[in-house]
Short mmCIF file of C-alpha atoms in Angstrom, two decimals:
data_model
loop_
_atom_site.label_atom_id
_atom_site.label_comp_id
_atom_site.label_asym_id
_atom_site.label_seq_id
_atom_site.Cartn_x
_atom_site.Cartn_y
_atom_site.Cartn_z
CA UNK A 298 27.01 129.94 155.58
CA UNK A 299 28.86 131.04 152.45
CA UNK A 300 31.39 128.19 152.70
CA UNK A 301 28.85 125.39 153.21
CA UNK A 302 30.14 123.52 150.14
CA UNK A 303 33.43 122.57 151.83
CA UNK A 304 31.79 121.68 155.16
CA UNK A 305 31.76 117.88 154.80
CA UNK A 306 29.78 114.98 153.39
CA UNK A 307 26.33 115.79 152.15
CA UNK A 308 24.59 117.30 149.16
CA UNK A 309 26.69 120.03 147.57
CA UNK A 310 29.84 118.95 149.40
CA UNK A 311 33.15 118.82 147.57
CA UNK A 312 34.49 115.90 149.67
CA UNK A 313 34.05 112.45 148.10
CA UNK A 314 35.85 110.22 150.63
CA UNK A 315 38.08 110.72 153.67
CA UNK A 316 40.70 108.53 155.30
CA UNK A 317 39.82 109.25 158.94
CA UNK A 318 42.01 106.39 160.14
CA UNK A 319 45.12 108.11 158.74
CA UNK A 320 44.64 111.19 160.93
CA UNK A 321 44.39 108.94 164.00
CA UNK A 322 47.29 106.62 163.09
CA UNK A 323 49.85 109.19 161.84
CA UNK A 324 51.38 112.60 162.50
CA UNK A 325 50.87 114.63 159.31
CA UNK A 326 54.10 116.42 158.29
CA UNK A 327 53.28 117.85 154.86
CA UNK A 328 50.36 117.69 152.43
CA UNK A 329 50.18 117.69 148.63
CA UNK A 330 47.37 117.95 146.08
CA UNK A 331 47.40 115.47 143.21
CA UNK A 332 45.15 114.86 140.24
CA UNK A 333 43.86 111.38 139.41
CA UNK A 334 43.75 109.53 136.09
CA UNK A 335 40.29 107.96 136.01
CA UNK A 336 38.03 106.07 133.63
CA UNK A 337 34.56 107.36 132.79
CA UNK A 338 32.70 104.85 134.97
CA UNK A 339 34.93 105.83 137.93
CA UNK A 340 33.97 109.49 137.63
CA UNK A 341 30.27 108.57 137.60
CA UNK A 342 30.76 106.40 140.69
CA UNK A 343 32.63 109.20 142.45
CA UNK A 344 29.76 111.60 141.70
CA UNK A 345 27.51 109.09 143.48
CA UNK A 346 29.98 108.97 146.40
CA UNK A 347 30.93 105.32 145.96
CA UNK A 348 34.62 105.54 147.02
CA UNK A 349 36.59 104.23 149.98
CA UNK A 350 40.12 105.18 151.12
CA UNK A 351 40.66 102.74 153.98
CA UNK A 352 43.90 100.73 153.67
CA UNK A 353 45.02 102.85 150.72
CA UNK A 354 48.61 103.89 150.15
CA UNK A 355 50.88 105.68 147.68
CA UNK A 356 53.64 103.95 145.72
CA UNK A 357 56.40 105.80 143.85
CA UNK A 358 57.73 103.71 140.96
CA UNK A 359 59.76 104.85 137.92
CA UNK A 360 59.32 108.55 138.85
CA UNK A 361 55.53 108.17 138.85
CA UNK A 362 53.10 108.14 141.77
CA UNK A 363 50.40 105.47 142.02
CA UNK A 364 47.34 105.13 144.26
CA UNK A 365 46.94 101.53 145.45
CA UNK A 366 44.00 99.98 147.26
CA UNK A 367 41.46 102.73 146.61
CA UNK A 368 38.07 101.07 146.19
CA UNK A 369 35.66 102.75 143.76
CA UNK A 370 32.46 100.74 143.54
CA UNK A 371 31.14 100.49 139.96
CA UNK A 372 27.54 101.50 139.45
CA UNK A 373 25.40 98.80 137.87
CA UNK A 374 23.88 101.35 135.48
CA UNK A 375 27.26 102.27 133.99
CA UNK A 376 30.18 100.30 132.57
CA UNK A 377 28.04 97.74 130.78
CA UNK A 378 30.61 97.22 128.01
CA UNK A 379 33.76 97.51 130.20
CA UNK A 380 34.85 95.04 132.87
CA UNK A 381 35.22 97.35 135.88
CA UNK A 382 38.00 96.63 138.41
CA UNK A 383 37.07 98.50 141.62
CA UNK A 384 40.57 98.32 143.19
CA UNK A 385 42.75 98.94 140.16
CA UNK A 386 45.97 100.94 140.51
CA UNK A 387 45.38 104.58 139.57
CA UNK A 388 48.02 107.08 138.47
CA UNK A 389 48.47 110.29 140.45
CA UNK A 390 49.38 113.51 138.67
CA UNK A 391 52.11 115.42 140.49
CA UNK A 392 55.03 117.65 139.53
CA UNK A 393 58.45 115.97 139.27
CA UNK A 394 59.82 117.95 142.23
CA UNK A 395 56.87 116.85 144.39
CA UNK A 396 57.37 113.20 143.39
CA UNK A 397 61.09 113.46 144.17
CA UNK A 398 60.35 115.00 147.57
CA UNK A 399 57.78 112.34 148.45
CA UNK A 400 60.13 109.57 147.31
CA UNK A 401 63.12 110.86 149.29
CA UNK A 402 61.09 111.46 152.46
CA UNK A 403 59.34 108.09 152.27
CA UNK A 404 62.72 106.33 152.11
CA UNK A 405 63.53 107.63 155.60
CA UNK A 406 62.76 105.30 158.50
CA UNK A 407 59.26 105.72 159.91
CA UNK A 408 57.97 107.94 157.07
CA UNK A 409 55.34 107.05 154.50
CA UNK A 410 52.86 108.71 152.17
CA UNK A 411 49.12 108.16 152.52
CA UNK A 412 46.03 109.68 150.88
CA UNK A 413 43.87 111.77 153.22
CA UNK A 414 40.85 112.53 151.05
CA UNK A 415 39.33 112.60 147.58
CA UNK A 416 37.46 115.76 146.63
CA UNK A 417 36.10 117.77 143.71
CA UNK A 418 37.93 120.90 142.58
CA UNK A 419 35.75 122.33 139.86
CA UNK A 420 35.00 119.34 137.65
CA UNK A 421 38.29 117.56 138.45
CA UNK A 422 38.87 114.89 141.09
CA UNK A 423 41.79 115.67 143.39
CA UNK A 424 43.52 113.57 146.03
CA UNK A 425 45.09 115.12 149.12
CA UNK A 426 48.27 113.23 150.01
CA UNK A 427 50.32 113.55 153.16
CA UNK A 428 53.85 112.69 154.20
CA UNK A 429 53.35 111.12 157.61
CA UNK A 430 55.13 109.48 160.53
CA UNK A 431 53.51 106.82 162.68
CA UNK A 432 52.12 107.69 166.09
CA UNK A 433 53.09 105.78 169.19
CA UNK A 434 50.40 104.32 171.45
CA UNK A 435 50.64 107.17 173.97
CA UNK A 436 50.17 109.71 171.13
CA UNK A 437 46.98 107.92 170.04
CA UNK A 438 45.70 108.00 173.64
CA UNK A 439 46.41 111.74 173.84
CA UNK A 440 44.54 112.31 170.57
CA UNK A 441 41.54 110.36 171.86
CA UNK A 442 41.64 112.22 175.20
CA UNK A 443 41.74 115.59 173.41
CA UNK A 444 38.85 114.60 171.14
CA UNK A 445 36.75 113.58 174.17
CA UNK A 446 37.54 116.86 175.92
CA UNK A 447 36.52 118.89 172.84
CA UNK A 448 33.24 116.98 172.68
CA UNK A 449 32.60 117.51 176.40
CA UNK A 450 33.49 121.21 176.14
CA UNK A 451 30.98 121.59 173.29
CA UNK A 452 28.25 119.99 175.42
CA UNK A 453 29.01 122.33 178.34
CA UNK A 454 28.92 125.39 176.05
CA UNK A 455 25.58 124.30 174.56
CA UNK A 456 24.11 123.81 178.05
CA UNK A 457 25.34 127.27 179.11
CA UNK A 458 23.78 128.98 176.08
CA UNK A 459 20.41 127.24 176.66
CA UNK A 460 20.24 128.29 180.31
#
C-alpha cells in the first residue's frame, strides 16, 4: 500500500496519460525519460488530467526532440488572454547523447520513437519515450492471447481463494 501513488489513474496517481496502443502495436526496445516545455495553461490542464497521447510521435530535427500530436485540452477557466492550441508541437528536454541515440536508431528500417506516458515527477511533467519496432500480426495475436490467459488465470485464482 506504500506505493499506491504510482499504481495508475486515479486521485493521487502520478500518471497523467498513457499510450496503451503503443504497447500493443510495438516491441519496446529501450526507454528514455524526457522533460517537457509547457505553457502555464497546459500545466493546469495536465493537473486536471486533460491529456491524450493517441497518434502521438517524436520528431528529431536540428538536434532537438519534439513531441507532435499530443492533445492537451485547454480548460475554459484558464487561458482567457492566450489563444490556446491544444495540439501544438512541444519541445522535449533530453541530453545530446540521448537525442543522438534516438536519431540514429530511428533512421534504421522498422524503428521509430513513440511516447509511452506522461507523468508527474515531483512538480515536473515528464514523458516516457521508447525506441520501438513494429509488431507483426502474429505477434499481436500472441499478445492478445497472453493477456486473455492472464485474465482467466486471475479469475481462477480468485475462485480458488473464495472456496
